[in-house]
Short mmCIF file of C-alpha atoms in Angstrom, two decimals:
data_model
loop_
_atom_site.label_atom_id
_atom_site.label_comp_id
_atom_site.label_asym_id
_atom_site.label_seq_id
_atom_site.Cartn_x
_atom_site.Cartn_y
_atom_site.Cartn_z
CA MET A 1 12.14 32.93 -16.57
CA LEU A 2 13.28 29.65 -14.60
CA LYS A 3 13.50 26.39 -16.71
CA GLY A 4 13.92 22.93 -15.05
CA SER A 5 12.99 19.49 -14.32
CA TYR A 6 10.73 18.14 -11.44
CA THR A 7 10.50 14.42 -10.07
CA LYS A 8 8.07 13.41 -7.49
CA TYR A 9 7.74 9.97 -5.93
CA PHE A 10 4.25 8.88 -3.89
CA LYS A 11 4.50 5.92 -1.32
CA PHE A 12 0.84 5.84 -0.11
CA GLN A 13 -0.78 2.47 -1.03
CA SER A 14 -2.81 2.59 -4.18
CA LEU A 15 -5.92 1.75 -6.24
CA VAL A 16 -5.16 2.37 -10.01
CA THR A 17 -8.70 3.13 -11.19
CA VAL A 18 -9.87 3.30 -15.10
CA ASP A 19 -10.89 7.07 -14.22
CA ALA A 20 -7.90 8.36 -12.95
CA LEU A 21 -5.94 6.55 -16.08
CA ARG A 22 -8.32 8.19 -18.26
CA HIS A 23 -8.37 11.81 -16.65
CA ILE A 24 -4.10 11.59 -16.76
CA ASP A 25 -4.04 10.54 -20.50
CA ILE A 26 -6.68 13.55 -20.95
CA PHE A 27 -4.71 15.93 -19.58
CA LEU A 28 -1.11 14.57 -21.23
CA HIS A 29 -3.31 14.91 -24.77
CA SER A 30 -4.19 18.28 -23.42
CA ARG A 31 -0.13 19.37 -22.88
CA CYS A 32 1.46 17.10 -25.25
CA ASN A 33 1.75 16.59 -29.41
CA ALA A 34 1.78 12.73 -28.46
CA VAL A 35 1.20 10.20 -25.41
CA THR A 36 3.36 6.44 -25.64
CA TYR A 37 2.47 3.37 -23.36
CA ASN A 38 4.00 0.83 -21.65
CA PHE A 39 3.05 -1.55 -18.98
CA GLU A 40 4.52 -4.37 -17.06
CA THR A 41 3.07 -7.70 -15.95
CA SER A 42 3.88 -9.95 -13.21
CA ASP A 43 4.57 -12.83 -15.35
CA GLY A 44 7.96 -10.32 -16.96
CA ALA A 45 5.86 -9.38 -19.71
CA ASN A 46 6.75 -5.59 -20.95
CA TYR A 47 3.93 -4.60 -23.26
CA GLU A 48 4.01 -1.33 -25.62
CA ALA A 49 0.74 0.48 -25.94
CA ASP A 50 -1.08 2.36 -28.94
CA SER A 51 -3.38 3.94 -26.60
CA ILE A 52 -4.74 4.06 -22.54
CA ASN A 53 -7.91 2.05 -23.95
CA ASP A 54 -5.04 -0.75 -24.99
CA ILE A 55 -4.41 -0.56 -20.96
CA ILE A 56 -7.63 -0.41 -20.00
CA ASN A 57 -8.96 -3.44 -21.72
CA TYR A 58 -6.19 -5.80 -20.64
CA PRO A 59 -7.44 -8.65 -19.05
CA ASN A 60 -5.46 -8.18 -16.14
CA PRO A 61 -5.20 -12.03 -14.99
CA SER A 62 -3.79 -12.88 -11.71
CA ASN A 63 -1.06 -14.88 -13.47
CA ALA A 64 -0.33 -11.91 -15.78
CA LYS A 65 -1.57 -9.17 -13.74
CA ILE A 66 -0.29 -5.47 -14.26
CA GLU A 67 2.45 -4.14 -11.96
CA ARG A 68 3.69 -1.01 -13.68
CA ILE A 69 2.05 1.76 -16.02
CA SER A 70 3.78 4.35 -17.93
CA MET A 71 2.53 6.86 -19.67
CA ILE A 72 4.75 9.22 -21.32
CA GLY A 73 3.58 12.84 -22.52
CA LEU A 74 5.90 13.87 -25.90
CA LYS A 75 5.98 17.51 -26.27
CA GLU A 76 7.76 17.17 -29.62
CA GLY A 77 6.26 14.00 -30.68
CA LYS A 78 9.27 11.76 -29.92
CA TYR A 79 11.04 10.63 -26.99
CA VAL A 80 14.25 12.75 -26.59
CA SER A 81 15.86 13.43 -23.16
CA HIS A 82 14.05 16.02 -22.74
CA ASN A 83 10.76 17.83 -23.36
CA HIS A 84 8.32 15.53 -21.84
CA ILE A 85 5.63 14.40 -19.13
CA ILE A 86 6.47 10.93 -17.67
CA VAL A 87 3.64 9.34 -14.70
CA LYS A 88 4.22 5.79 -13.50
CA PHE A 89 2.69 3.72 -11.38
CA PHE A 90 3.81 1.01 -9.45
CA ASN A 91 3.63 -2.07 -7.95
CA LYS A 92 4.48 -0.33 -4.33
CA GLY A 93 5.58 -3.52 -2.89
CA LYS A 94 8.07 -4.42 -5.37
CA TRP A 95 9.43 -0.93 -6.47
CA ASP A 96 9.07 0.70 -3.09
CA SER A 97 7.15 3.99 -4.81
CA SER A 98 3.38 3.48 -5.63
CA ALA A 99 3.75 6.51 -8.70
CA SER A 100 6.29 9.23 -10.17
CA LEU A 101 6.05 11.78 -11.98
CA TYR A 102 8.39 13.97 -13.99
CA ILE A 103 8.27 16.97 -15.76
CA THR A 104 11.50 17.95 -17.82
CA ASP A 105 12.48 21.12 -19.75
CA ALA A 106 9.34 23.45 -18.56
CA ASN A 107 9.68 26.71 -16.95
CA SER A 108 8.67 27.43 -13.54
CA ASP A 109 5.11 28.22 -14.37
CA GLU A 110 4.68 24.75 -16.55
CA ILE A 111 5.84 22.97 -13.51
CA ALA A 112 3.91 24.49 -11.01
CA ALA A 113 0.96 24.39 -13.21
CA ILE A 114 1.53 20.78 -14.50
CA SER A 115 3.17 19.30 -11.13
CA LYS A 116 -0.29 20.51 -9.02
CA GLU A 117 -3.01 19.32 -11.55
CA LEU A 118 -1.14 15.96 -12.06
CA GLY A 119 -0.26 15.63 -8.87
CA PHE A 120 -4.32 16.08 -7.72
CA ILE A 121 -5.13 13.22 -10.30
CA ILE A 122 -2.41 10.77 -8.77
CA GLU A 123 -3.36 11.74 -5.60
CA GLN A 124 -6.99 9.90 -6.23
CA VAL A 125 -5.63 6.80 -6.26
CA LYS A 126 -4.49 6.79 -2.84
CA ALA A 127 -6.20 3.80 -0.80
CA ASP A 128 -8.31 4.37 1.73
CA TYR A 129 -6.79 2.00 3.97
CA SER A 130 -2.98 3.34 3.31
CA TRP A 131 -3.83 3.93 7.20
CA ALA A 132 -2.94 0.00 7.72
CA TYR A 133 0.84 0.83 6.56
CA SER A 134 1.14 3.80 9.05
CA ARG A 135 3.95 3.67 11.55
CA TRP A 136 1.74 5.27 14.27
CA PHE A 137 -0.92 2.30 13.45
CA LEU A 138 1.60 -0.48 13.54
CA LEU A 139 2.84 1.08 16.86
CA LEU A 140 -0.17 1.21 18.28
CA MET A 141 -1.02 -2.49 17.40
CA ASN A 142 2.27 -3.71 19.24
CA LEU A 143 1.84 -1.39 21.94
CA LEU A 144 -2.01 -3.58 22.24
CA LEU A 145 -0.23 -6.95 21.66
CA SER A 146 2.11 -6.55 23.70
CA THR A 147 -0.38 -5.30 26.19
CA ILE A 148 -3.10 -8.18 25.76
CA ILE A 149 0.07 -10.88 25.98
CA THR A 150 1.50 -9.50 28.97
CA ILE A 151 -1.53 -9.21 30.82
CA SER A 152 -2.49 -12.88 29.91
CA LEU A 153 1.28 -14.16 30.85
CA TYR A 154 0.73 -12.17 34.61
CA THR A 155 -2.70 -13.65 34.90
CA TYR A 156 -2.60 -17.56 34.06
CA ILE A 157 1.27 -17.98 33.84
CA VAL A 158 2.72 -16.36 36.64
CA PRO A 159 0.57 -17.61 39.16
CA LEU A 160 1.67 -21.47 37.91
CA ILE A 161 5.99 -20.66 38.63
CA LYS A 162 6.18 -17.82 40.68
CA ASP A 163 6.33 -19.72 43.81
CA ASN A 164 10.25 -20.86 44.88
CA ASN A 165 11.44 -19.43 41.27
CA THR A 166 13.07 -16.66 41.49
CA SER A 167 14.13 -16.39 37.81
CA TRP A 168 10.42 -16.24 37.26
CA TRP A 169 9.99 -12.35 36.14
CA MET A 170 13.13 -13.28 33.11
CA GLN A 171 11.17 -16.68 31.86
CA ILE A 172 7.94 -14.33 31.98
CA SER A 173 10.16 -11.61 29.65
CA ILE A 174 11.66 -14.59 27.61
CA LEU A 175 8.22 -16.10 26.83
CA GLN A 176 6.88 -12.97 26.31
CA MET A 177 8.99 -12.26 23.39
CA ILE A 178 9.05 -15.59 21.84
CA ILE A 179 4.73 -15.03 21.60
CA LEU A 180 4.70 -11.39 21.05
CA VAL A 181 7.01 -11.75 17.72
CA PRO A 182 5.92 -14.32 15.56
CA LEU A 183 2.65 -12.74 16.38
CA PHE A 184 2.98 -9.48 15.16
CA PHE A 185 4.93 -10.48 12.01
CA GLY A 186 2.08 -12.78 11.45
CA PHE A 187 -0.60 -9.63 11.98
CA LEU A 188 1.82 -7.98 9.24
CA LYS A 189 1.16 -10.48 6.98
CA VAL A 190 -2.49 -10.73 7.09
CA ILE A 191 -2.34 -6.76 6.41
CA GLU A 192 -0.68 -7.32 3.41
CA TRP A 193 -2.88 -10.21 2.38
CA ALA A 194 -5.61 -8.40 3.36
CA TYR A 195 -4.53 -4.93 2.23
CA PRO A 196 -2.25 -5.15 -0.45
CA GLU A 197 -0.23 -2.27 -0.94
CA SER A 198 -1.17 -1.40 -4.63
CA VAL A 199 -4.18 -2.67 -6.97
CA PHE A 200 -4.49 -1.98 -10.77
CA ASN A 201 -8.39 -2.02 -10.80
CA ILE A 202 -8.42 -3.67 -14.42
CA GLY A 203 -10.11 -6.25 -16.02
CA ALA A 204 -9.85 -9.48 -13.87
CA GLN A 205 -8.77 -7.59 -10.70
CA GLU A 206 -12.47 -6.00 -10.72
CA MET A 207 -13.27 -8.98 -9.02
CA TYR A 208 -10.38 -9.59 -7.01
CA TYR A 209 -10.87 -6.58 -5.24
CA LYS A 210 -14.38 -6.95 -4.63
CA LYS A 211 -13.07 -10.21 -2.81
CA LEU A 212 -10.55 -8.41 -1.00
CA ILE A 213 -13.45 -5.80 0.80
CA ASN A 214 -15.53 -9.20 2.06
CA ARG A 215 -11.94 -10.31 2.69
CA ARG A 216 -11.48 -7.30 5.53
CA LYS A 217 -14.37 -7.53 7.01
CA SER A 218 -14.40 -11.15 7.60
CA ILE A 219 -10.74 -10.17 9.42
CA LEU A 220 -11.89 -7.58 10.99
CA GLY A 221 -14.61 -9.80 12.60
CA THR A 222 -12.06 -12.56 13.36
CA ILE A 223 -9.60 -10.05 15.12
CA THR A 224 -12.57 -7.97 17.37
CA THR A 225 -13.95 -11.45 18.50
CA ILE A 226 -10.74 -13.18 19.28
CA MET A 227 -9.51 -9.30 21.24
CA LEU A 228 -12.93 -8.95 23.01
CA GLY A 229 -12.77 -12.65 24.41
CA VAL A 230 -9.32 -12.60 25.60
CA ILE A 231 -10.15 -9.30 27.41
CA SER A 232 -13.25 -10.88 28.64
CA SER A 233 -11.58 -13.77 29.84
CA ILE A 234 -8.93 -12.19 32.06
CA ILE A 235 -11.49 -9.64 33.17
CA VAL A 236 -13.53 -12.59 34.52
CA THR A 237 -10.28 -14.11 36.00
CA LYS A 238 -8.70 -11.17 37.64
CA PHE A 239 -12.32 -9.74 39.46
CA PHE A 240 -14.79 -12.46 39.27
#
């Protein structure tokens, strides 16, 4: 029987819930003799916990919110360089990954079974807004912003500078970049503000997440109103 180790990193945006932590804890206890816990907070503190309840009951205030959780299943009842299963959840904006799974000193059947079951549980913390960070969505928004800006410039600015100005197209191109670059980066900041890459939905952050939902509705409504207003204005100017 083959024996080895397994490592997987999950890079989606995450919403770490109490249910997911409990499910992982139950699974680790079913496979291991003991489980140890550790979590790190945004104020620089690093805590050891005796049980998953210590993490779940942590107040999780905004000035010291959880940024990393580690759950280590020990097959021999002690931490050594082998015989363990490690599940970690991270603040993706700080550590690049949102979760990781390590399995060491296991045979091929164990690796297949554990990685499948734990991987499924970990996948459940994937935030439903992960699409907002996909390269295709960002490319689409860039193209949409570019199109709106280009049409607006050619509708309102070109007629004012085109006469007796042989370099008008260059001036328009420069103006387009001047407007588009900060606008696109501003859009990215709005995405990060309304759709944070990682949320540990524990303690005070549960209320924070509820506020985020209302914040998104307001942002989507505002962006939609602005875009429709600009498009309507262009259509009226161009065709009526």
